[in-house]
Coordinates of C-alpha atoms in Angstrom, one line a residue:
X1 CA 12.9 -1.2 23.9
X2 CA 15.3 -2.5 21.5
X3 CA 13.5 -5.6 20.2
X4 CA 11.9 -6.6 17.1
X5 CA 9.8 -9.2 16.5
X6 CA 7.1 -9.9 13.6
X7 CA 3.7 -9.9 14.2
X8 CA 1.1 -11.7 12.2
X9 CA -2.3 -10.4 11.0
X10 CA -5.2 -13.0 9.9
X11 CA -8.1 -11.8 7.8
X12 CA -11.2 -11.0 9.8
X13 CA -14.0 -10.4 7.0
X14 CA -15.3 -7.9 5.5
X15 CA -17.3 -5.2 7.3
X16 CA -19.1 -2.1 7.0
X17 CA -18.3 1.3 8.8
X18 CA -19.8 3.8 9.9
X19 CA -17.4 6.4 9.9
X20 CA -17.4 10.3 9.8
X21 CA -16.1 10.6 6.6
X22 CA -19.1 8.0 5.7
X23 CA -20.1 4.6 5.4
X24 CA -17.1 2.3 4.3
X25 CA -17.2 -1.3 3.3
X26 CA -14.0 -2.8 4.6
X27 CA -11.6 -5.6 5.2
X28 CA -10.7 -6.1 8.1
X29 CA -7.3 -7.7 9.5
X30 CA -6.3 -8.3 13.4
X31 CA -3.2 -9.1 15.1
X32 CA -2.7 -12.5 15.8
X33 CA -1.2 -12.5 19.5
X34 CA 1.4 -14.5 20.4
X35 CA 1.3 -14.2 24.2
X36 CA -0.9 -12.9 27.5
X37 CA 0.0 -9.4 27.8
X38 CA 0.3 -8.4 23.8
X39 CA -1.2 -5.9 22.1
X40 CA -4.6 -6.2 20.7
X41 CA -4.1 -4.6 16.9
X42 CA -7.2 -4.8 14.2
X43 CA -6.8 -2.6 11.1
X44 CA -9.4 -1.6 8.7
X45 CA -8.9 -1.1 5.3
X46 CA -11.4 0.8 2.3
X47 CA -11.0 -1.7 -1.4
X48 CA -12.3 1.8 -2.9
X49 CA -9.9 3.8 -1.5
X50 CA -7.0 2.3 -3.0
X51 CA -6.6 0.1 0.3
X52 CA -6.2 3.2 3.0
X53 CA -6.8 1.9 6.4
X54 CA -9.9 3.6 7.8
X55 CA -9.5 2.7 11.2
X56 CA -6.7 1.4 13.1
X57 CA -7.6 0.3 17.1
X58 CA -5.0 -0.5 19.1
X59 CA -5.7 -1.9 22.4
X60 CA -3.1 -2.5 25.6
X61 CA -3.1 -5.3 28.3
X62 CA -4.5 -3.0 30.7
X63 CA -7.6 -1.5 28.3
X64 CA -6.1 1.4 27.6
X65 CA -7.0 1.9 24.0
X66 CA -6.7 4.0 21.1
X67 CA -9.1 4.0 18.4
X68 CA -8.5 6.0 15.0
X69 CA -11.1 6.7 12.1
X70 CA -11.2 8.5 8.8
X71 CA -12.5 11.9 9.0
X72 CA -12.9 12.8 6.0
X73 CA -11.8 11.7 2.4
X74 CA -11.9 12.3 -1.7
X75 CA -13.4 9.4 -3.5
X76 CA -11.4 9.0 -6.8

């Protein structure tokens, strides 16, 4: 659309996943929203794997939604 505009994430705690590449302690960060009508955003991330997000859910106004997990992954 043209614009930019920063958006703000707050810590959520930490949290355990279920996830088909396996069970995942996590921490977990959402999108602080700055008005009605803004995109839910909460991210997932995996301290043991170097920080990867593990699941990223991204939901719209109208509940459309789309909600990503790790399939599959090397532990190091």
């Amino acid at each position: 659309t043209g614009e930019v505009e920063p958006w703000t994430f707050a810590f959520a705690g930490a949290e355990r996943l279920e996830l088909p590449a396996g069970p995942h302690d996590t921490w977990k960060l959402e999108r602080q929203r700055r008005q009605a009508g803004d995109q839910r955003v909460e991210l997932w991330f995996a301290p043991a794997l170097h920080h990867l997000p593990v699941r990223i859910r991204l939901v719209q106004d109208n509940g459309d939604e789309v909600d990503q997990r790790l399939s599959s992954a090397e532990r190091p």
